[in-house]
């Protein structure tokens, strides 16, 4: 393995895409998304699932947290 940077993988159950966003789990738990680890404090989402989250929360989330 020559990769040095660890890529975060989407935390949605059944998804193995590279995560692009990190969000508070509170926001994600308000949506229909099912997470691999519901006990985590922050959630990593891929582009597609971030889109779904944004739709379901009516855009009421910042692009990045932390
Ligand atoms: Zn995903």
Coordinates of N, CA, C and O and ligand atoms in Angstrom, one line a residue:
X1 N 0.8 -1.2 0.0 CA 0.0 0.0 0.0 C 0.9 1.2 0.0 O 1.7 1.4 0.9
X2 N 0.7 2.1 -1.0 CA 1.5 3.3 -1.1 C 0.8 4.5 -0.6 O 1.3 5.6 -0.5
X3 N -0.5 4.4 -0.3 CA -1.3 5.5 0.1 C -0.9 5.9 1.5 O -0.9 5.1 2.4
X4 N -0.6 7.2 1.7 CA -0.3 7.7 3.0 C -1.5 8.3 3.7 O -1.8 8.0 4.9
X5 N -2.3 9.0 2.9 CA -3.5 9.6 3.5 C -4.6 8.6 3.6 O -4.9 7.9 2.7
X6 N -5.2 8.6 4.8 CA -6.3 7.7 5.0 C -7.6 8.3 4.6 O -7.9 9.4 5.0
X7 N -8.3 7.6 3.7 CA -9.5 8.1 3.2 C -10.7 7.7 4.1 O -10.7 6.6 4.5
X8 N -11.5 8.6 4.4 CA -12.7 8.3 5.2 C -13.8 7.7 4.3 O -14.0 8.2 3.2
X9 N -14.4 6.7 4.8 CA -15.5 6.1 4.0 C -16.8 6.4 4.6 O -17.0 6.6 5.8
X10 N -17.8 6.6 3.7 CA -19.1 7.0 4.1 C -19.7 6.0 5.2 O -19.5 4.8 5.2
X11 N -20.3 6.7 6.2 CA -20.8 5.9 7.3 C -22.2 5.3 7.2 O -22.8 4.8 8.1
X12 N -22.8 5.5 6.0 CA -24.1 5.0 5.8 C -24.0 3.5 5.5 O -23.2 3.1 4.8
X13 N -24.9 2.8 6.1 CA -24.9 1.3 6.0 C -25.0 0.9 4.6 O -25.9 1.4 3.8
X14 N -24.1 0.0 4.2 CA -24.1 -0.5 2.8 C -23.4 0.3 1.8 O -23.3 0.0 0.6
X15 N -22.8 1.5 2.2 CA -22.1 2.4 1.3 C -20.6 2.3 1.6 O -20.2 2.3 2.7
X16 N -19.8 2.2 0.5 CA -18.4 2.2 0.7 C -17.7 3.2 -0.1 O -16.5 3.1 -0.5
X17 N -18.4 4.3 -0.4 CA -17.8 5.4 -1.2 C -17.0 6.3 -0.2 O -17.1 6.3 1.0
X18 N -16.1 7.0 -0.9 CA -15.2 7.9 -0.1 C -16.1 9.1 0.4 O -16.9 9.7 -0.3
X19 N -15.9 9.4 1.7 CA -16.7 10.4 2.3 C -16.1 11.8 2.0 O -14.9 12.0 1.9
X20 N -17.0 12.8 1.8 CA -16.5 14.1 1.5 C -16.9 15.1 2.6 O -16.4 16.2 2.6
X21 N -17.8 14.7 3.4 CA -18.3 15.6 4.5 C -18.3 14.9 5.8 O -18.6 13.7 5.9
X22 N -18.1 15.7 6.8 CA -18.2 15.2 8.2 C -19.2 16.0 8.9 O -19.2 17.3 8.9
X23 N -20.2 15.3 9.5 CA -21.3 16.0 10.1 C -21.6 15.5 11.5 O -21.2 14.4 11.8
X24 N -22.3 16.3 12.3 CA -22.8 15.9 13.6 C -23.8 14.8 13.4 O -24.7 14.9 12.6
X25 N -23.7 13.8 14.2 CA -24.7 12.7 14.0 C -26.1 13.1 14.3 O -27.1 12.5 13.8
X26 N -26.3 14.1 15.1 CA -27.6 14.6 15.4 C -28.4 14.9 14.2 O -29.6 14.6 14.0
X27 N -27.7 15.6 13.2 CA -28.4 16.0 12.0 C -28.8 14.8 11.2 O -29.8 14.7 10.6
X28 N -27.8 13.8 11.2 CA -28.0 12.7 10.3 C -29.1 11.8 10.9 O -29.9 11.2 10.2
X29 N -29.2 11.8 12.2 CA -30.3 10.9 12.8 C -31.7 11.4 12.6 O -32.6 10.7 12.8
X30 N -31.8 12.7 12.1 CA -33.1 13.2 11.8 C -33.6 12.8 10.4 O -34.7 13.1 10.0
X31 N -32.7 12.1 9.7 CA -33.0 11.7 8.4 C -33.3 10.2 8.3 O -33.2 9.5 9.3
X32 N -33.6 9.7 7.1 CA -33.8 8.3 7.0 C -32.6 7.5 6.8 O -32.6 6.3 6.6
X33 N -31.4 8.1 6.8 CA -30.2 7.4 6.6 C -29.9 6.5 7.7 O -30.0 6.9 8.9
X34 N -29.5 5.3 7.4 CA -29.1 4.3 8.4 C -27.6 4.2 8.5 O -26.9 4.0 7.4
X35 N -27.0 4.3 9.7 CA -25.6 4.3 9.8 C -25.0 3.0 10.3 O -25.7 2.2 10.9
X36 N -23.8 2.8 9.9 CA -23.1 1.6 10.3 C -22.8 1.6 11.8 O -22.9 0.6 12.4
X37 N -22.5 2.8 12.3 CA -22.2 2.9 13.7 C -23.0 4.1 14.3 O -22.6 5.2 14.3
X38 N -24.2 3.7 14.8 CA -25.1 4.8 15.4 C -24.6 5.4 16.6 O -25.2 6.4 17.1
X39 N -23.5 4.9 17.2 CA -23.0 5.4 18.5 C -21.9 6.5 18.2 O -21.4 7.1 19.1
X40 N -21.5 6.6 17.0 CA -20.5 7.6 16.6 C -21.0 9.0 16.9 O -22.2 9.3 16.9
X41 N -20.0 9.9 17.2 CA -20.4 11.3 17.4 C -20.5 12.1 16.1 O -21.3 13.0 16.0
X42 N -19.6 11.8 15.2 CA -19.6 12.5 13.9 C -19.8 11.4 12.8 O -19.4 10.3 13.0
X43 N -20.3 11.9 11.7 CA -20.7 11.0 10.6 C -20.0 11.5 9.4 O -20.0 12.7 9.1
X44 N -19.4 10.6 8.7 CA -18.8 10.9 7.4 C -19.8 10.5 6.3 O -20.3 9.4 6.3
X45 N -20.0 11.4 5.3 CA -20.9 11.1 4.3 C -20.3 11.3 2.9 O -19.5 12.3 2.7
X46 N -20.6 10.4 2.0 CA -20.2 10.6 0.6 C -21.1 11.7 -0.1 O -22.1 12.2 0.5
X47 N -20.7 12.1 -1.3 CA -21.4 13.1 -2.0 C -22.9 12.8 -2.1 O -23.8 13.6 -1.8
X48 N -23.2 11.5 -2.5 CA -24.6 11.1 -2.7 C -25.4 11.2 -1.4 O -26.6 11.7 -1.4
X49 N -24.9 10.7 -0.3 CA -25.6 10.7 0.9 C -25.7 12.1 1.5 O -26.7 12.4 2.2
X50 N -24.7 12.9 1.2 CA -24.8 14.2 1.7 C -25.9 15.0 1.0 O -26.6 15.8 1.6
X51 N -26.1 14.7 -0.2 CA -27.2 15.3 -1.0 C -28.6 14.9 -0.4 O -29.4 15.7 -0.3
X52 N -28.7 13.6 -0.1 CA -29.9 13.1 0.5 C -30.2 13.8 1.9 O -31.2 14.3 2.2
X53 N -29.1 13.9 2.7 CA -29.2 14.6 4.0 C -29.7 16.0 3.8 O -30.6 16.5 4.5
X54 N -29.1 16.7 2.8 CA -29.4 18.1 2.6 C -30.9 18.2 2.2 O -31.6 19.1 2.7
X55 N -31.3 17.3 1.4 CA -32.7 17.3 1.0 C -33.6 17.1 2.1 O -34.6 17.8 2.3
X56 N -33.3 16.1 3.0 CA -34.2 15.7 4.0 C -34.2 16.8 5.2 O -35.1 16.8 6.0
X57 N -33.1 17.5 5.3 CA -33.0 18.5 6.3 C -33.4 19.9 5.7 O -33.2 20.9 6.4
X58 N -33.8 19.9 4.5 CA -34.1 21.2 3.8 C -33.0 22.2 3.8 O -33.2 23.4 4.0
X59 N -31.8 21.7 3.7 CA -30.6 22.5 3.5 C -30.2 23.2 4.8 O -29.3 24.1 4.8
X60 N -30.8 22.7 5.9 CA -30.5 23.4 7.2 C -29.3 22.8 7.9 O -29.3 22.4 9.0
X61 N -28.2 22.7 7.1 CA -26.9 22.2 7.7 C -25.8 23.0 7.0 O -25.8 23.3 5.9
X62 N -24.7 23.2 7.8 CA -23.5 23.8 7.3 C -22.8 22.8 6.4 O -23.0 21.6 6.5
X63 N -21.9 23.3 5.6 CA -21.2 22.4 4.7 C -20.2 21.5 5.5 O -20.1 20.4 5.3
X64 N -19.6 22.2 6.5 CA -18.6 21.4 7.3 C -18.8 21.7 8.8 O -19.1 22.8 9.1
X65 N -18.5 20.7 9.6 CA -18.5 20.9 11.0 C -17.1 20.5 11.4 O -16.7 19.3 11.3
X66 N -16.3 21.4 12.0 CA -15.0 21.0 12.4 C -14.0 20.7 11.4 O -14.3 20.6 10.2
Ligands
LIG1 ZN1 -22.6 7.1 1.1

